[in-house]
Amino acid sequence: MPFLSRAKAVEIFIVESGKLKSDEMPGADIARHLARHNRCVSVTRTASGDTDVASVILSHAADTGADMLVMGGYGHSRLREFILGGATRAILTSIDGADLMSH
């Protein structure tokens, strides 16, 4: 919250790579939580299509001029990451700005 209290804008950016249930609203819970702390939050959802998730996130951060990226870090098995890659690793090795990760 200390970082967010100084933010001009907070955006929850969701990259959808699979099908969602019709009643799912990804990002709604965290947006509601931040709104309770007087943060103005927007939720943006986009499909990854044929592009890897990390590239979509990094492109969006660059396009919007984001100063900081906050995201959860998640790991897969070594074999799966070797074959398919991993968004967490790709973000950590590619980001030019500030990054805060949590697991």
Coordinates of N, CA and C in Angstrom, one line a residue:
M1 N 0.8 -1.2 0.0 CA 0.0 0.0 0.0 C 0.8 1.3 0.0
P2 N 2.0 1.3 0.6 CA 2.8 2.5 0.6 C 3.2 2.9 -0.8
F3 N 3.5 2.0 -1.7 CA 3.8 2.3 -3.1 C 2.5 2.9 -3.8
L4 N 1.4 2.2 -3.5 CA 0.2 2.6 -4.2 C -0.4 4.0 -3.7
S5 N -0.1 4.4 -2.5 CA -0.6 5.6 -2.0 C 0.0 6.8 -2.8
R6 N 1.1 6.6 -3.4 CA 1.7 7.7 -4.2 C 1.5 7.6 -5.7
A7 N 0.8 6.6 -6.1 CA 0.5 6.3 -7.5 C -0.5 7.3 -8.0
K8 N -0.3 7.8 -9.2 CA -1.3 8.6 -9.9 C -2.4 7.8 -10.5
A9 N -2.1 6.6 -10.9 CA -3.1 5.6 -11.4 C -2.6 4.2 -11.1
V10 N -3.6 3.3 -10.9 CA -3.4 1.9 -10.6 C -4.2 1.1 -11.6
E11 N -3.6 0.3 -12.4 CA -4.3 -0.5 -13.4 C -4.0 -2.0 -13.1
I12 N -5.1 -2.7 -13.0 CA -5.0 -4.2 -12.9 C -5.1 -4.7 -14.4
F13 N -4.0 -5.3 -14.8 CA -4.0 -5.7 -16.2 C -4.0 -7.3 -16.3
I14 N -5.0 -7.8 -16.9 CA -5.1 -9.3 -16.9 C -5.0 -9.8 -18.4
V15 N -4.1 -10.7 -18.5 CA -3.9 -11.4 -19.8 C -4.6 -12.7 -19.8
E16 N -5.6 -12.9 -20.6 CA -6.3 -14.1 -20.6 C -5.7 -15.1 -21.7
S17 N -5.4 -16.2 -21.2 CA -4.8 -17.2 -22.2 C -5.7 -18.4 -22.3
G18 N -6.7 -18.5 -21.5 CA -7.6 -19.7 -21.5 C -9.0 -19.2 -21.5
K19 N -9.9 -20.1 -21.5 CA -11.4 -19.8 -21.5 C -11.8 -19.4 -20.0
L20 N -12.6 -18.5 -19.9 CA -13.2 -18.1 -18.6 C -14.6 -18.5 -18.5
K21 N -15.0 -18.8 -17.2 CA -16.4 -19.1 -17.0 C -17.1 -17.8 -17.2
S22 N -18.4 -17.9 -17.6 CA -19.1 -16.7 -17.9 C -19.4 -15.8 -16.7
D23 N -19.3 -16.4 -15.5 CA -19.6 -15.6 -14.2 C -18.3 -15.1 -13.6
E24 N -17.1 -15.4 -14.2 CA -15.8 -14.9 -13.7 C -15.6 -13.5 -14.0
M25 N -15.0 -12.7 -13.1 CA -14.7 -11.3 -13.3 C -13.2 -11.2 -12.7
P26 N -12.2 -11.7 -13.4 CA -10.9 -11.6 -12.9 C -10.5 -10.1 -12.6
G27 N -9.9 -9.9 -11.5 CA -9.5 -8.6 -11.1 C -10.4 -7.8 -10.2
A28 N -11.7 -8.3 -10.2 CA -12.7 -7.6 -9.4 C -12.4 -7.6 -7.9
D29 N -11.9 -8.7 -7.4 CA -11.6 -8.8 -5.9 C -10.5 -7.8 -5.5
I30 N -9.5 -7.8 -6.3 CA -8.3 -6.9 -5.9 C -8.7 -5.4 -6.1
A31 N -9.5 -5.2 -7.2 CA -10.0 -3.8 -7.4 C -10.8 -3.3 -6.3
R32 N -11.7 -4.2 -5.8 CA -12.6 -3.8 -4.7 C -11.8 -3.6 -3.4
H33 N -10.8 -4.4 -3.2 CA -9.9 -4.2 -2.0 C -9.2 -2.9 -2.1
L34 N -8.6 -2.6 -3.2 CA -7.9 -1.3 -3.4 C -8.8 -0.1 -3.3
A35 N -10.0 -0.2 -3.8 CA -11.0 0.8 -3.6 C -11.4 1.1 -2.2
R36 N -11.4 0.1 -1.4 CA -11.6 0.3 0.1 C -10.5 1.1 0.7
H37 N -9.4 1.1 0.1 CA -8.2 1.9 0.6 C -8.1 3.2 -0.2
N38 N -9.2 3.6 -0.8 CA -9.2 4.9 -1.5 C -8.3 5.0 -2.7
R39 N -8.0 3.9 -3.3 CA -7.3 3.9 -4.6 C -8.2 3.9 -5.7
C40 N -7.9 4.7 -6.7 CA -8.7 4.7 -8.0 C -8.1 3.6 -8.9
V41 N -8.8 2.6 -9.2 CA -8.3 1.5 -9.9 C -9.1 1.2 -11.2
S42 N -8.3 0.9 -12.3 CA -9.0 0.4 -13.5 C -8.6 -1.0 -13.7
V43 N -9.5 -1.8 -14.4 CA -9.2 -3.2 -14.7 C -9.3 -3.3 -16.2
T44 N -8.2 -3.8 -16.8 CA -8.1 -4.0 -18.2 C -7.8 -5.5 -18.5
R45 N -8.6 -6.0 -19.4 CA -8.4 -7.4 -19.8 C -8.1 -7.5 -21.3
T46 N -7.2 -8.4 -21.6 CA -6.8 -8.6 -23.0 C -6.5 -10.1 -23.2
A47 N -6.7 -10.5 -24.4 CA -6.3 -11.9 -24.8 C -4.9 -11.9 -25.3
S48 N -4.2 -13.0 -25.0 CA -2.8 -13.1 -25.4 C -2.7 -13.5 -26.8
G49 N -3.8 -14.2 -27.3 CA -3.7 -14.7 -28.7 C -2.5 -15.6 -28.9
D50 N -1.7 -15.3 -30.0 CA -0.6 -16.2 -30.3 C 0.7 -15.6 -29.6
T51 N 0.6 -14.5 -28.9 CA 1.7 -13.9 -28.2 C 1.9 -14.4 -26.8
D52 N 3.2 -14.6 -26.4 CA 3.4 -15.1 -25.0 C 3.0 -14.0 -24.0
V53 N 2.5 -14.4 -22.9 CA 2.0 -13.6 -21.8 C 3.0 -12.5 -21.4
A54 N 4.2 -12.8 -21.2 CA 5.2 -11.9 -20.8 C 5.4 -10.7 -21.8
S55 N 5.4 -11.0 -23.1 CA 5.5 -10.0 -24.1 C 4.3 -9.1 -24.1
V56 N 3.1 -9.6 -23.9 CA 1.9 -8.8 -23.8 C 2.0 -7.9 -22.6
I57 N 2.4 -8.4 -21.5 CA 2.5 -7.5 -20.3 C 3.6 -6.4 -20.5
L58 N 4.7 -6.8 -21.0 CA 5.8 -5.8 -21.2 C 5.4 -4.8 -22.2
S59 N 4.7 -5.2 -23.3 CA 4.3 -4.3 -24.3 C 3.2 -3.3 -23.7
H60 N 2.3 -3.8 -22.9 CA 1.3 -2.9 -22.3 C 1.9 -1.9 -21.4
A61 N 2.9 -2.4 -20.6 CA 3.6 -1.5 -19.6 C 4.3 -0.4 -20.3
A62 N 4.9 -0.7 -21.5 CA 5.6 0.3 -22.3 C 4.7 1.2 -22.9
D63 N 3.6 0.7 -23.4 CA 2.6 1.5 -24.1 C 1.9 2.5 -23.2
T64 N 1.7 2.1 -21.9 CA 1.0 3.0 -21.0 C 2.0 3.9 -20.2
G65 N 3.3 3.6 -20.3 CA 4.3 4.4 -19.6 C 4.3 4.1 -18.1
A66 N 4.1 2.8 -17.8 CA 4.1 2.4 -16.4 C 5.4 2.6 -15.8
D67 N 5.4 3.1 -14.6 CA 6.7 3.3 -13.8 C 7.1 2.1 -13.0
M68 N 6.1 1.3 -12.6 CA 6.3 0.1 -11.8 C 5.4 -1.0 -12.2
L69 N 5.9 -2.2 -12.2 CA 5.1 -3.4 -12.4 C 5.0 -4.2 -11.2
V70 N 3.9 -4.5 -10.7 CA 3.7 -5.4 -9.5 C 3.0 -6.6 -9.9
M71 N 3.5 -7.8 -9.7 CA 2.9 -9.0 -10.1 C 3.3 -10.1 -9.2
G72 N 2.5 -11.2 -9.3 CA 2.8 -12.4 -8.5 C 3.7 -13.2 -9.3
G73 N 4.7 -13.8 -8.7 CA 5.6 -14.7 -9.3 C 5.1 -16.2 -9.2
Y74 N 5.2 -16.9 -10.2 CA 4.7 -18.3 -10.2 C 5.6 -19.2 -11.0
G75 N 6.0 -20.3 -10.5 CA 6.9 -21.2 -11.2 C 6.2 -22.5 -11.6
H76 N 6.7 -23.0 -12.7 CA 6.2 -24.4 -13.2 C 7.4 -25.3 -13.0
S77 N 7.2 -26.6 -13.3 CA 8.3 -27.5 -13.3 C 9.3 -27.1 -14.3
R78 N 10.6 -27.5 -14.0 CA 11.7 -27.1 -14.9 C 11.5 -27.6 -16.3
L79 N 10.9 -28.8 -16.5 CA 10.7 -29.3 -17.8 C 9.6 -28.5 -18.5
R80 N 8.5 -28.1 -17.9 CA 7.5 -27.3 -18.5 C 8.0 -26.0 -18.9
E81 N 8.8 -25.3 -18.0 CA 9.4 -24.0 -18.3 C 10.4 -24.1 -19.4
F82 N 11.1 -25.2 -19.5 CA 12.1 -25.4 -20.6 C 11.4 -25.5 -21.9
I83 N 10.3 -26.2 -21.9 CA 9.6 -26.4 -23.2 C 8.7 -25.2 -23.5
L84 N 7.9 -24.7 -22.6 CA 6.9 -23.7 -22.9 C 7.4 -22.3 -22.5
G85 N 8.4 -22.2 -21.6 CA 8.9 -20.9 -21.1 C 8.0 -20.5 -19.9
G86 N 8.3 -19.3 -19.4 CA 7.6 -18.9 -18.2 C 7.5 -17.4 -18.2
A87 N 6.3 -16.8 -17.9 CA 6.1 -15.4 -17.9 C 7.0 -14.7 -16.8
T88 N 7.0 -15.3 -15.6 CA 7.8 -14.8 -14.5 C 9.3 -14.6 -14.9
R89 N 9.9 -15.6 -15.4 CA 11.3 -15.6 -15.8 C 11.5 -14.6 -16.9
A90 N 10.6 -14.6 -17.9 CA 10.7 -13.6 -19.0 C 10.6 -12.2 -18.6
I91 N 9.7 -11.9 -17.6 CA 9.6 -10.5 -17.1 C 10.8 -10.1 -16.4
L92 N 11.3 -11.0 -15.5 CA 12.5 -10.7 -14.7 C 13.7 -10.4 -15.6
T93 N 13.8 -11.1 -16.7 CA 15.0 -10.9 -17.5 C 14.9 -9.8 -18.6
S94 N 13.7 -9.3 -18.7 CA 13.4 -8.3 -19.8 C 13.0 -7.0 -19.3
I95 N 12.6 -6.8 -18.1 CA 12.0 -5.5 -17.7 C 13.1 -4.5 -17.6
D96 N 12.7 -3.2 -18.0 CA 13.6 -2.1 -17.9 C 13.3 -1.2 -16.7
G97 N 12.1 -1.3 -16.2 CA 11.7 -0.4 -15.1 C 11.7 -1.2 -13.8
A98 N 11.0 -0.6 -12.8 CA 10.9 -1.2 -11.5 C 9.9 -2.3 -11.5
D99 N 10.2 -3.3 -10.7 CA 9.4 -4.5 -10.7 C 9.3 -5.0 -9.3
L100 N 8.1 -5.3 -8.8 CA 7.9 -5.9 -7.5 C 7.2 -7.2 -7.6
M101 N 7.8 -8.3 -7.2 CA 7.2 -9.6 -7.4 C 7.0 -10.2 -6.0
S102 N 5.9 -11.0 -6.0 CA 5.6 -11.7 -4.7 C 5.1 -13.1 -5.1
H103 N 5.3 -14.0 -4.2 CA 4.8 -15.4 -4.4 C 4.1 -15.9 -3.2

